[in-house]
Amino acid sequence: MTNNTTHSEHFEELCAGYVLNALSAAENEEFEELLREADEDQRQTFDEMQSAANNLAFTVEKVQPSASVKKAVIKNIESGSTSDDAVAVSAVPTDSESKEKSRGLSRSTLAMAASFALLIITLALAYFAFDQNATINEQEATITELKSENQQKDEMLSILGARTVDLVVMDGLEVNPGGYGKVIWDAENQQALLQVSNLPEVPSGKAYQLWLIKNNKPVPSGLFSVQTGAKDSFFKIEQMADANKQSANAFAITLEPEGGSQQPTGAMYMLGNVAKSN
Amino acid sequence: MIIFTILAAIGKVTHEGSEKEVQLMQKIKAKDADALEQLYDLYNRLLFGMILSIVKKREEAEDVLQEVFVNIWEKAHTFKEGRGNVYSWLVTLTRNKAIDRIRSKDYKTQKKASVSVHEPAFFLEGDKFDPLETTIHSDRASMVKKALKEIPEAQSKVLKVAYYRGLTQSEISDHLEIPLGTVKTRTRQGMIKLKNILESFIQQNDQ
């Protein structure tokens, strides 16, 4: 029993140092060897320690690098030149790290993926909630529901006649993962068609509000509600804010008080990013 | 309030955002430069902060940041979807690059000649408010900080010096003036506690 305890403590000791990149070269090699031969428990320990170490990154102070770095990266990859790999011994996650990941995601890794997923998708939301400077200069957008199939077809054909239209696909978020939607956006004419599916009926005193996120600021783009039991709903939006593919970041839908808000205050139900290719 | 809804959902698995990141990685594998730009926009500040706390000199850190992203471009094919998330891959890759830099011979000779002054703040204490900081991110940061506080200070100190400064255990031993054996024990105990505490916090959020 003493041997087992010592052995597992030894593993843990090396493991803890390894995930912190704090071992000597010889110890690194030793640990990687141990990892190759590790049993289930040890692999789990490694997973969890690695995940805990990665969590420490959340507490690092973010710092803005110079804009020149981004330019240099782009220039670099476009010219096809290679990076300096002179000291790249451990620049890329090692085989043992990849191997351990193939054992399946541990709970903490999943939880981290979950929280980081929310981080990304709610980036706009938290920003909105605190930004006091959003000013609305444009006329308020209006949304009309297209209830009949004929209306839907007519409007669809009409918008498809525009010179350019963009399709923005929206995903349902945590509060309503089954929801989805699309915006067919005719930026030039400042109008769009909105389709939403699986949005719950609005509670009384509330409404859904569409936002066009332009230059990272949410712009109110109309209010709507969904009928009881409706799976799919279609709307036409007019007098949308003046924007284009460059200035627009995303479309989002949040739940707001009945008259709408100047900034998002409620839960976000859907979010779709505007594709930037071209 | 939104924040509680979101917090309550932290424990649940959703792949919305991480799927987007995976998609970005897939595009990068297919040499879509736009996707790399998007990844840069998402991660540059976090990764630069990490590099800077290890490399210290700003110019050098920017150099490493550039290397990191060019490396991502070239080595995207080594990112395996089923084996962990993009965030872990990026954070690990970045730390490795930064640490390789400070452990290179050239750097060590240089370092002796200069006075290392920039001690970056490890924590977002107080009210340094950045509107682009998400509530989720700062909630996770609070959680980790809280976890670190629940670990005996002797242990958390060793972890912090190791993680934020990228020192080896023998360097830590010198720096803190404690025996190497003590550094190892504290690292081991500290990491075990940290992982257990984080696990339990995440589980709590499920309820």
Tab-separated table of C-alpha atoms in Angstrom:
chain	number	residue	atom	x	y	z
A	1	MET	CA	0.000	0.000	0.000
A	2	THR	CA	2.859	2.349	0.717
A	3	ASN	CA	4.125	1.841	-2.792
A	4	ASN	CA	0.755	2.636	-4.326
A	5	THR	CA	0.391	5.777	-2.244
A	6	THR	CA	3.862	6.943	-3.115
A	7	HIS	CA	3.322	6.126	-6.761
A	8	SER	CA	0.043	7.964	-7.004
A	9	GLU	CA	1.375	10.905	-5.043
A	10	HIS	CA	4.349	10.986	-7.337
A	11	PHE	CA	2.044	11.014	-10.339
A	12	GLU	CA	-0.002	13.810	-8.812
A	13	GLU	CA	3.080	15.787	-7.974
A	14	LEU	CA	4.416	15.601	-11.487
A	15	CYS	CA	0.966	16.170	-12.921
A	16	ALA	CA	0.419	19.340	-10.920
A	17	GLY	CA	3.758	20.719	-12.056
A	18	TYR	CA	3.187	19.609	-15.635
A	19	VAL	CA	-0.107	21.414	-16.141
A	20	LEU	CA	1.548	24.562	-14.839
A	21	ASN	CA	4.500	24.148	-17.200
A	22	ALA	CA	6.668	24.213	-14.099
A	23	LEU	CA	8.613	20.987	-14.475
A	24	SER	CA	12.167	20.598	-15.639
A	25	ALA	CA	12.765	19.049	-19.050
A	26	ALA	CA	13.634	15.710	-17.512
A	27	GLU	CA	10.527	15.736	-15.343
A	28	ASN	CA	8.400	16.612	-18.357
A	29	GLU	CA	9.657	13.554	-20.140
A	30	GLU	CA	9.108	11.413	-17.105
A	31	PHE	CA	5.560	12.608	-16.719
A	32	GLU	CA	4.711	12.163	-20.361
A	33	GLU	CA	5.871	8.599	-20.043
A	34	LEU	CA	3.708	8.093	-16.967
A	35	LEU	CA	0.785	9.611	-18.778
A	36	ARG	CA	1.114	7.164	-21.611
A	37	GLU	CA	0.800	4.348	-19.108
A	38	ALA	CA	-1.739	6.035	-16.888
A	39	ASP	CA	-4.843	4.264	-15.666
A	40	GLU	CA	-8.361	5.684	-15.758
A	41	ASP	CA	-8.098	7.453	-12.412
A	42	GLN	CA	-4.822	9.046	-13.286
A	43	ARG	CA	-6.109	10.253	-16.609
A	44	GLN	CA	-9.045	11.807	-14.851
A	45	THR	CA	-6.744	13.523	-12.404
A	46	PHE	CA	-4.769	14.864	-15.315
A	47	ASP	CA	-7.913	16.073	-17.105
A	48	GLU	CA	-9.145	17.841	-14.017
A	49	MET	CA	-5.825	19.431	-13.191
A	50	GLN	CA	-5.355	20.580	-16.760
A	51	SER	CA	-8.809	22.068	-16.700
A	52	ALA	CA	-8.164	23.786	-13.375
A	53	ALA	CA	-4.970	25.262	-14.811
A	54	ASN	CA	-6.825	26.508	-17.865
A	55	ASN	CA	-9.355	28.126	-15.568
A	56	LEU	CA	-6.602	30.264	-14.135
A	57	ALA	CA	-6.461	31.997	-17.484
A	58	PHE	CA	-9.802	33.598	-16.691
A	59	THR	CA	-8.175	35.666	-14.002
A	60	VAL	CA	-5.455	37.016	-16.228
A	61	GLU	CA	-5.787	40.692	-16.924
A	62	LYS	CA	-6.675	41.170	-20.549
A	63	VAL	CA	-4.443	43.596	-22.350
A	64	GLN	CA	-4.919	45.220	-25.720
A	65	PRO	CA	-2.006	44.614	-28.054
A	66	SER	CA	-1.070	47.124	-30.750
A	67	ALA	CA	-3.086	47.005	-33.914
A	68	SER	CA	0.102	46.274	-35.788
A	69	VAL	CA	0.160	42.714	-34.468
A	70	LYS	CA	-3.044	41.802	-36.224
A	71	LYS	CA	-1.774	43.347	-39.433
A	72	ALA	CA	1.473	41.460	-39.147
A	73	VAL	CA	-0.367	38.174	-38.631
A	74	ILE	CA	-2.536	38.720	-41.687
A	75	LYS	CA	0.424	39.747	-43.764
A	76	ASN	CA	2.345	36.738	-42.570
A	77	ILE	CA	-0.275	34.195	-43.444
A	78	GLU	CA	-1.029	35.778	-46.767
A	79	SER	CA	2.548	35.746	-47.845
A	80	GLY	CA	2.737	32.109	-46.827
A	81	SER	CA	5.851	32.562	-44.734
A	82	THR	CA	6.273	30.238	-41.799
A	83	SER	CA	6.473	31.140	-38.161
A	84	ASP	CA	9.652	30.830	-36.188
A	85	ASP	CA	9.601	27.266	-35.036
A	86	ALA	CA	13.042	27.312	-33.537
A	87	VAL	CA	11.804	26.825	-29.998
A	88	ALA	CA	8.606	25.084	-30.908
A	89	VAL	CA	9.282	22.001	-28.847
A	90	SER	CA	6.157	22.439	-26.825
A	91	ALA	CA	4.463	25.079	-28.921
A	92	VAL	CA	1.773	22.691	-29.960
A	93	PRO	CA	-0.229	20.544	-27.581
A	94	THR	CA	1.662	17.296	-27.231
A	95	ASP	CA	0.430	13.881	-28.230
A	96	SER	CA	-0.123	12.970	-24.646
A	97	GLU	CA	-2.392	15.944	-24.194
A	98	SER	CA	-4.343	15.060	-27.292
A	99	LYS	CA	-4.487	11.449	-26.177
A	100	GLU	CA	-5.882	12.250	-22.809
A	101	LYS	CA	-8.545	14.358	-24.408
A	102	SER	CA	-9.634	11.368	-26.447
A	103	ARG	CA	-10.697	9.656	-23.253
A	104	GLY	CA	-13.712	11.875	-23.340
A	105	LEU	CA	-14.553	15.193	-21.841
A	106	SER	CA	-14.511	15.293	-18.099
A	107	ARG	CA	-17.296	17.088	-16.373
A	108	SER	CA	-15.234	20.111	-15.619
A	109	THR	CA	-14.100	20.379	-19.227
A	110	LEU	CA	-17.697	20.223	-20.371
A	111	ALA	CA	-18.722	22.764	-17.816
A	112	MET	CA	-15.941	25.010	-18.979
A	113	ALA	CA	-16.975	24.577	-22.569
A	114	ALA	CA	-20.484	25.463	-21.500
A	115	SER	CA	-19.497	28.554	-19.665
A	116	PHE	CA	-17.229	29.674	-22.420
A	117	ALA	CA	-19.954	29.057	-24.932
A	118	LEU	CA	-22.147	31.377	-22.926
A	119	LEU	CA	-19.311	33.837	-22.723
A	120	ILE	CA	-19.155	34.089	-26.463
A	121	ILE	CA	-22.834	34.140	-27.132
A	122	THR	CA	-23.630	36.618	-24.421
A	123	LEU	CA	-20.788	38.958	-25.248
A	124	ALA	CA	-23.212	41.364	-26.767
A	125	LEU	CA	-25.749	40.992	-23.995
A	126	ALA	CA	-23.565	42.048	-21.091
A	127	TYR	CA	-22.173	44.841	-23.183
A	128	PHE	CA	-25.652	46.063	-23.917
A	129	ALA	CA	-26.689	45.932	-20.303
A	130	PHE	CA	-23.928	48.287	-19.246
A	131	ASP	CA	-23.524	50.549	-22.190
A	132	GLN	CA	-25.104	53.843	-21.382
A	133	ASN	CA	-24.095	55.579	-24.530
A	134	ALA	CA	-26.279	53.939	-27.136
A	135	THR	CA	-28.238	56.692	-28.794
A	136	ILE	CA	-30.979	56.145	-31.276
A	137	ASN	CA	-30.932	58.676	-34.059
A	138	GLU	CA	-32.866	56.813	-36.670
A	139	GLN	CA	-36.602	56.511	-36.997
A	140	GLU	CA	-37.922	53.523	-35.109
A	141	ALA	CA	-38.183	50.382	-37.185
A	142	THR	CA	-41.587	48.774	-37.545
A	143	ILE	CA	-42.480	45.106	-37.622
A	144	THR	CA	-45.617	43.692	-39.170
A	145	GLU	CA	-46.600	40.086	-38.870
A	146	LEU	CA	-47.209	38.227	-42.118
A	147	LYS	CA	-50.087	36.029	-41.125
A	148	SER	CA	-51.330	34.582	-44.325
A	149	GLU	CA	-49.347	32.370	-46.608
A	150	ASN	CA	-50.025	34.757	-49.468
A	151	GLN	CA	-48.573	37.655	-47.565
A	152	GLN	CA	-45.535	35.589	-46.761
A	153	LYS	CA	-45.010	34.562	-50.355
A	154	ASP	CA	-45.533	38.067	-51.668
A	155	GLU	CA	-43.100	39.632	-49.296
A	156	MET	CA	-40.551	36.910	-49.852
A	157	LEU	CA	-40.629	37.417	-53.609
A	158	SER	CA	-40.527	41.119	-53.153
A	159	ILE	CA	-37.430	41.090	-51.018
A	160	LEU	CA	-35.710	38.600	-53.232
A	161	GLY	CA	-36.108	41.119	-56.038
A	162	ALA	CA	-33.716	43.467	-54.308
A	163	ARG	CA	-30.265	43.889	-55.728
A	164	THR	CA	-28.553	42.310	-52.750
A	165	VAL	CA	-29.923	40.480	-49.769
A	166	ASP	CA	-28.095	38.902	-46.891
A	167	LEU	CA	-29.198	35.885	-44.970
A	168	VAL	CA	-28.455	35.847	-41.269
A	169	VAL	CA	-29.152	32.610	-39.471
A	170	MET	CA	-29.971	32.936	-35.804
A	171	ASP	CA	-29.489	30.265	-33.161
A	172	GLY	CA	-31.589	29.834	-30.065
A	173	LEU	CA	-29.756	30.612	-26.860
A	174	GLU	CA	-29.638	29.029	-23.450
A	175	VAL	CA	-33.105	30.221	-22.375
A	176	ASN	CA	-34.597	28.694	-25.484
A	177	PRO	CA	-32.221	26.320	-27.182
A	178	GLY	CA	-34.870	24.907	-29.494
A	179	GLY	CA	-35.546	28.260	-31.087
A	180	TYR	CA	-34.100	29.401	-34.369
A	181	GLY	CA	-34.680	32.097	-36.920
A	182	LYS	CA	-33.528	33.868	-40.018
A	183	VAL	CA	-33.280	37.406	-41.162
A	184	ILE	CA	-33.382	38.076	-44.874
A	185	TRP	CA	-31.917	41.516	-44.919
A	186	ASP	CA	-32.118	44.027	-47.711
A	187	ALA	CA	-29.678	46.533	-46.297
A	188	GLU	CA	-29.910	48.961	-49.178
A	189	ASN	CA	-33.628	49.451	-48.743
A	190	GLN	CA	-33.480	49.160	-44.969
A	191	GLN	CA	-35.978	46.348	-44.784
A	192	ALA	CA	-35.962	42.701	-43.886
A	193	LEU	CA	-37.990	39.592	-43.447
A	194	LEU	CA	-37.824	37.795	-40.165
A	195	GLN	CA	-38.710	34.199	-39.568
A	196	VAL	CA	-38.717	32.752	-36.077
A	197	SER	CA	-39.484	29.243	-34.882
A	198	ASN	CA	-40.125	27.763	-31.469
A	199	LEU	CA	-40.271	31.046	-29.629
A	200	PRO	CA	-42.460	30.772	-26.565
A	201	GLU	CA	-45.552	32.923	-26.271
A	202	VAL	CA	-44.717	36.241	-24.630
A	203	PRO	CA	-45.799	36.694	-21.028
A	204	SER	CA	-48.226	39.569	-20.559
A	205	GLY	CA	-46.568	42.937	-20.315
A	206	LYS	CA	-43.677	41.799	-22.464
A	207	ALA	CA	-42.668	41.700	-26.105
A	208	TYR	CA	-39.853	40.397	-28.219
A	209	GLN	CA	-37.548	43.047	-29.520
A	210	LEU	CA	-35.301	42.689	-32.514
A	211	TRP	CA	-31.900	44.343	-32.434
A	212	LEU	CA	-29.516	45.121	-35.207
A	213	ILE	CA	-26.098	45.205	-33.662
A	214	LYS	CA	-24.226	47.845	-35.537
A	215	ASN	CA	-20.654	48.793	-34.683
A	216	ASN	CA	-21.080	46.699	-31.568
A	217	LYS	CA	-24.039	48.761	-30.367
A	218	PRO	CA	-27.542	47.362	-30.346
A	219	VAL	CA	-30.077	49.347	-32.364
A	220	PRO	CA	-33.768	48.730	-31.649
A	221	SER	CA	-35.306	47.221	-34.751
A	222	GLY	CA	-38.904	46.609	-33.874
A	223	LEU	CA	-41.180	44.733	-31.534
A	224	PHE	CA	-43.228	41.629	-32.100
A	225	SER	CA	-44.992	38.825	-30.327
A	226	VAL	CA	-45.829	35.259	-31.218
A	227	GLN	CA	-49.241	33.623	-31.149
A	228	THR	CA	-50.055	30.791	-28.828
A	229	GLY	CA	-49.117	27.508	-30.335
A	230	ALA	CA	-47.468	29.045	-33.375
A	231	LYS	CA	-44.375	27.198	-34.389
A	232	ASP	CA	-43.193	29.459	-37.188
A	233	SER	CA	-43.862	33.149	-37.509
A	234	PHE	CA	-42.956	35.558	-40.273
A	235	PHE	CA	-42.589	39.297	-40.092
A	236	LYS	CA	-41.685	42.189	-42.284
A	237	ILE	CA	-39.431	44.852	-40.882
A	238	GLU	CA	-39.274	48.317	-42.350
A	239	GLN	CA	-37.394	51.512	-41.643
A	240	MET	CA	-34.488	49.572	-40.312
A	241	ALA	CA	-31.384	51.403	-39.255
A	242	ASP	CA	-28.978	52.291	-42.004
A	243	ALA	CA	-26.247	49.679	-41.962
A	244	ASN	CA	-24.327	47.350	-44.208
A	245	LYS	CA	-22.378	44.136	-43.959
A	246	GLN	CA	-19.327	46.003	-42.733
A	247	SER	CA	-21.008	47.925	-39.940
A	248	ALA	CA	-23.464	45.252	-38.876
A	249	ASN	CA	-22.270	42.602	-36.479
A	250	ALA	CA	-25.346	40.607	-35.679
A	251	PHE	CA	-29.080	40.409	-35.177
A	252	ALA	CA	-30.494	39.487	-31.812
A	253	ILE	CA	-33.863	38.994	-30.163
A	254	THR	CA	-34.465	39.741	-26.501
A	255	LEU	CA	-37.517	39.756	-24.288
A	256	GLU	CA	-38.370	43.275	-23.216
A	257	PRO	CA	-41.167	45.137	-21.468
A	258	GLU	CA	-44.158	45.776	-23.699
A	259	GLY	CA	-43.177	49.128	-25.143
A	260	GLY	CA	-39.641	48.029	-25.917
A	261	SER	CA	-36.384	49.386	-24.583
A	262	GLN	CA	-33.642	51.629	-25.832
A	263	GLN	CA	-31.084	49.064	-24.762
A	264	PRO	CA	-31.517	45.332	-24.224
A	265	THR	CA	-32.524	44.567	-20.679
A	266	GLY	CA	-34.097	41.155	-20.958
A	267	ALA	CA	-32.938	37.645	-21.730
A	268	MET	CA	-31.594	37.052	-25.196
A	269	TYR	CA	-33.496	34.398	-27.085
A	270	MET	CA	-31.682	34.350	-30.390
A	271	LEU	CA	-28.500	35.579	-31.898
A	272	GLY	CA	-27.140	35.442	-35.395
A	273	ASN	CA	-23.853	36.842	-36.596
A	274	VAL	CA	-23.538	38.663	-39.869
A	275	ALA	CA	-21.077	36.783	-42.046
A	276	LYS	CA	-18.110	38.843	-43.054
A	277	SER	CA	-16.759	36.951	-45.989
A	278	ASN	CA	-15.942	38.930	-49.161
B	1	MET	CA	-32.399	38.922	-13.783
B	2	ILE	CA	-30.503	37.769	-16.803
B	3	ILE	CA	-27.347	37.041	-14.909
B	4	PHE	CA	-28.962	34.446	-12.665
B	5	THR	CA	-30.558	32.722	-15.596
B	6	ILE	CA	-27.228	32.499	-17.265
B	7	LEU	CA	-25.376	31.482	-14.132
B	8	ALA	CA	-27.901	28.757	-13.515
B	9	ALA	CA	-27.227	27.470	-16.951
B	10	ILE	CA	-23.458	27.341	-16.641
B	11	GLY	CA	-23.528	23.732	-15.583
B	12	LYS	CA	-25.640	22.690	-18.509
B	13	VAL	CA	-23.890	21.682	-21.594
B	14	THR	CA	-24.468	23.892	-24.553
B	15	HIS	CA	-22.296	23.971	-27.564
B	16	GLU	CA	-23.673	27.109	-29.154
B	17	GLY	CA	-20.650	29.351	-28.687
B	18	SER	CA	-18.060	26.633	-28.565
B	19	GLU	CA	-19.555	25.194	-31.732
B	20	LYS	CA	-19.015	28.540	-33.377
B	21	GLU	CA	-15.427	28.425	-32.275
B	22	VAL	CA	-15.045	24.915	-33.581
B	23	GLN	CA	-16.502	26.098	-36.855
B	24	LEU	CA	-13.970	28.895	-36.909
B	25	MET	CA	-11.217	26.350	-36.369
B	26	GLN	CA	-12.542	24.245	-39.192
B	27	LYS	CA	-12.487	27.235	-41.486
B	28	ILE	CA	-8.985	28.058	-40.366
B	29	LYS	CA	-7.958	24.498	-41.204
B	30	ALA	CA	-9.360	25.177	-44.647
B	31	LYS	CA	-7.189	28.296	-44.821
B	32	ASP	CA	-9.945	30.855	-44.402
B	33	ALA	CA	-8.026	33.966	-43.352
B	34	ASP	CA	-11.212	35.738	-42.354
B	35	ALA	CA	-11.889	33.055	-39.777
B	36	LEU	CA	-8.436	33.556	-38.297
B	37	GLU	CA	-9.157	37.261	-38.040
B	38	GLN	CA	-12.341	36.510	-36.184
B	39	LEU	CA	-10.515	34.208	-33.819
B	40	TYR	CA	-7.935	36.933	-33.315
B	41	ASP	CA	-10.657	39.420	-32.446
B	42	LEU	CA	-12.144	37.011	-29.936
B	43	TYR	CA	-8.943	36.018	-28.207
B	44	ASN	CA	-6.199	38.554	-28.729
B	45	ARG	CA	-6.664	40.417	-25.470
B	46	LEU	CA	-6.816	37.360	-23.295
B	47	LEU	CA	-3.850	35.693	-24.939
B	48	PHE	CA	-1.825	38.891	-24.960
B	49	GLY	CA	-2.483	39.363	-21.262
B	50	MET	CA	-1.267	35.854	-20.604
B	51	ILE	CA	1.858	36.300	-22.699
B	52	LEU	CA	2.657	39.656	-21.163
B	53	SER	CA	2.519	38.348	-17.628
B	54	ILE	CA	5.133	35.783	-18.568
B	55	VAL	CA	7.299	37.617	-21.058
B	56	LYS	CA	6.927	41.029	-19.479
B	57	LYS	CA	8.440	43.169	-22.214
B	58	ARG	CA	5.673	44.477	-24.380
B	59	GLU	CA	7.493	44.363	-27.678
B	60	GLU	CA	8.584	40.833	-27.065
B	61	ALA	CA	5.100	39.848	-25.975
B	62	GLU	CA	3.646	41.250	-29.192
B	63	ASP	CA	6.181	39.192	-31.058
B	64	VAL	CA	5.019	36.068	-29.284
B	65	LEU	CA	1.373	36.919	-29.891
B	66	GLN	CA	2.078	37.167	-33.568
B	67	GLU	CA	3.883	33.839	-33.486
B	68	VAL	CA	0.960	32.274	-31.678
B	69	PHE	CA	-1.536	33.234	-34.332
B	70	VAL	CA	0.686	32.261	-37.198
B	71	ASN	CA	1.177	28.978	-35.368
B	72	ILE	CA	-2.578	28.551	-35.021
B	73	TRP	CA	-2.853	29.074	-38.764
B	74	GLU	CA	-0.245	26.487	-39.511
B	75	LYS	CA	-1.144	23.946	-36.887
B	76	ALA	CA	-4.936	24.185	-36.939
B	77	HIS	CA	-5.079	20.659	-38.282
B	78	THR	CA	-3.704	19.390	-34.966
B	79	PHE	CA	-6.759	20.655	-33.140
B	80	LYS	CA	-8.999	17.658	-32.742
B	81	GLU	CA	-12.635	18.464	-32.282
B	82	GLY	CA	-13.621	15.678	-29.959
B	83	ARG	CA	-10.655	16.103	-27.703
B	84	GLY	CA	-11.261	19.282	-25.790
B	85	ASN	CA	-12.400	22.752	-26.625
B	86	VAL	CA	-10.865	25.541	-28.613
B	87	TYR	CA	-10.320	27.686	-25.549
B	88	SER	CA	-8.115	25.061	-23.845
B	89	TRP	CA	-6.158	24.472	-27.018
B	90	LEU	CA	-5.472	28.163	-27.496
B	91	VAL	CA	-4.631	28.858	-23.878
B	92	THR	CA	-2.258	25.876	-23.713
B	93	LEU	CA	-0.587	26.709	-27.004
B	94	THR	CA	-0.108	30.312	-25.937
B	95	ARG	CA	1.341	29.486	-22.554
B	96	ASN	CA	3.713	27.011	-24.115
B	97	LYS	CA	4.942	29.551	-26.633
B	98	ALA	CA	5.418	32.221	-23.988
B	99	ILE	CA	7.240	29.886	-21.663
B	100	ASP	CA	9.436	28.571	-24.446
B	101	ARG	CA	10.404	32.138	-25.129
B	102	ILE	CA	11.505	32.926	-21.610
B	103	ARG	CA	13.342	29.667	-21.303
B	104	SER	CA	15.283	30.142	-24.481
B	105	LYS	CA	18.972	30.845	-24.105
B	106	ASP	CA	18.797	34.158	-25.962
B	107	TYR	CA	16.154	35.495	-23.667
B	108	LYS	CA	18.054	34.549	-20.566
B	109	THR	CA	21.164	36.401	-21.667
B	110	GLN	CA	19.107	39.422	-22.589
B	111	LYS	CA	17.224	39.364	-19.347
B	112	LYS	CA	20.331	39.710	-17.263
B	113	ALA	CA	21.116	42.906	-19.076
B	114	SER	CA	17.775	44.552	-18.433
B	115	VAL	CA	15.731	45.417	-15.437
B	116	SER	CA	12.411	43.693	-15.385
B	117	VAL	CA	9.879	46.258	-14.290
B	118	HIS	CA	6.431	45.503	-15.541
B	119	GLU	CA	4.559	43.530	-12.930
B	120	PRO	CA	1.194	43.024	-14.498
B	121	ALA	CA	-1.770	42.901	-12.212
B	122	PHE	CA	-3.019	39.363	-11.948
B	123	PHE	CA	-6.490	40.227	-10.885
B	124	LEU	CA	-9.220	42.521	-11.975
B	125	GLU	CA	-9.737	43.781	-8.489
B	126	GLY	CA	-11.847	46.827	-7.888
B	127	ASP	CA	-13.683	48.674	-10.515
B	128	LYS	CA	-11.581	48.696	-13.570
B	129	PHE	CA	-14.557	48.456	-15.810
B	130	ASP	CA	-14.314	47.363	-19.374
B	131	PRO	CA	-17.601	47.431	-21.231
B	132	LEU	CA	-16.547	44.616	-23.476
B	133	GLU	CA	-15.994	42.339	-20.492
B	134	THR	CA	-18.876	39.980	-20.250
B	135	THR	CA	-20.688	39.197	-17.075
B	136	ILE	CA	-20.013	35.545	-17.673
B	137	HIS	CA	-16.303	36.050	-17.999
B	138	SER	CA	-16.059	38.137	-14.880
B	139	ASP	CA	-18.293	35.666	-13.057
B	140	ARG	CA	-15.946	32.866	-13.991
B	141	ALA	CA	-12.987	35.022	-13.000
B	142	SER	CA	-14.639	35.692	-9.618
B	143	MET	CA	-15.236	32.018	-9.174
B	144	VAL	CA	-11.615	31.147	-9.780
B	145	LYS	CA	-10.380	33.952	-7.537
B	146	LYS	CA	-12.715	32.734	-4.834
B	147	ALA	CA	-11.400	29.221	-5.249
B	148	LEU	CA	-7.844	30.470	-4.913
B	149	LYS	CA	-8.767	32.241	-1.684
B	150	GLU	CA	-10.043	28.992	-0.246
B	151	ILE	CA	-6.674	27.359	-0.699
B	152	PRO	CA	-4.029	27.916	1.973
B	153	GLU	CA	-2.010	30.954	0.987
B	154	ALA	CA	1.276	29.092	0.983
B	155	GLN	CA	-0.107	26.835	-1.724
B	156	SER	CA	-1.948	29.418	-3.788
B	157	LYS	CA	1.138	31.602	-3.851
B	158	VAL	CA	3.125	28.841	-5.466
B	159	LEU	CA	0.384	28.205	-8.017
B	160	LYS	CA	0.130	31.858	-8.894
B	161	VAL	CA	3.824	32.333	-9.371
B	162	ALA	CA	3.960	29.227	-11.513
B	163	TYR	CA	0.988	30.098	-13.667
B	164	TYR	CA	1.195	33.830	-14.096
B	165	ARG	CA	4.953	34.086	-14.306
B	166	GLY	CA	5.755	30.825	-16.010
B	167	LEU	CA	8.523	29.895	-13.575
B	168	THR	CA	9.836	26.386	-13.158
B	169	GLN	CA	9.670	24.798	-9.751
B	170	SER	CA	13.346	25.340	-9.132
B	171	GLU	CA	12.960	29.001	-10.114
B	172	ILE	CA	10.038	29.264	-7.741
B	173	SER	CA	12.129	27.714	-5.038
B	174	ASP	CA	14.757	30.442	-5.578
B	175	HIS	CA	12.228	33.203	-5.916
B	176	LEU	CA	10.260	32.353	-2.793
B	177	GLU	CA	13.280	31.096	-0.944
B	178	ILE	CA	11.767	27.796	0.006
B	179	PRO	CA	13.092	24.285	-0.575
B	180	LEU	CA	12.318	22.623	-3.893
B	181	GLY	CA	10.593	19.728	-2.107
B	182	THR	CA	8.244	22.200	-0.434
B	183	VAL	CA	7.435	23.793	-3.780
B	184	LYS	CA	6.505	20.412	-5.212
B	185	THR	CA	4.338	19.459	-2.266
B	186	ARG	CA	2.530	22.782	-2.253
B	187	THR	CA	1.992	22.622	-5.996
B	188	ARG	CA	0.533	19.178	-5.725
B	189	GLN	CA	-1.713	19.973	-2.795
B	190	GLY	CA	-2.731	23.317	-4.244
B	191	MET	CA	-3.708	21.907	-7.625
B	192	ILE	CA	-5.693	19.092	-6.050
B	193	LYS	CA	-7.586	21.554	-3.899
B	194	LEU	CA	-8.106	23.944	-6.791
B	195	LYS	CA	-9.534	21.325	-9.071
B	196	ASN	CA	-11.822	19.992	-6.354
B	197	ILE	CA	-13.094	23.419	-5.407
B	198	LEU	CA	-13.743	24.387	-9.008
B	199	GLU	CA	-15.566	21.113	-9.579
B	200	SER	CA	-17.809	21.756	-6.605
B	201	PHE	CA	-18.535	25.354	-7.669
B	202	ILE	CA	-19.527	24.199	-11.097
B	203	GLN	CA	-21.736	21.506	-9.643
B	204	GLN	CA	-23.357	24.009	-7.306
B	205	ASN	CA	-24.358	26.098	-10.275
B	206	ASP	CA	-26.252	23.139	-11.624
B	207	GLN	CA	-28.710	23.221	-8.787
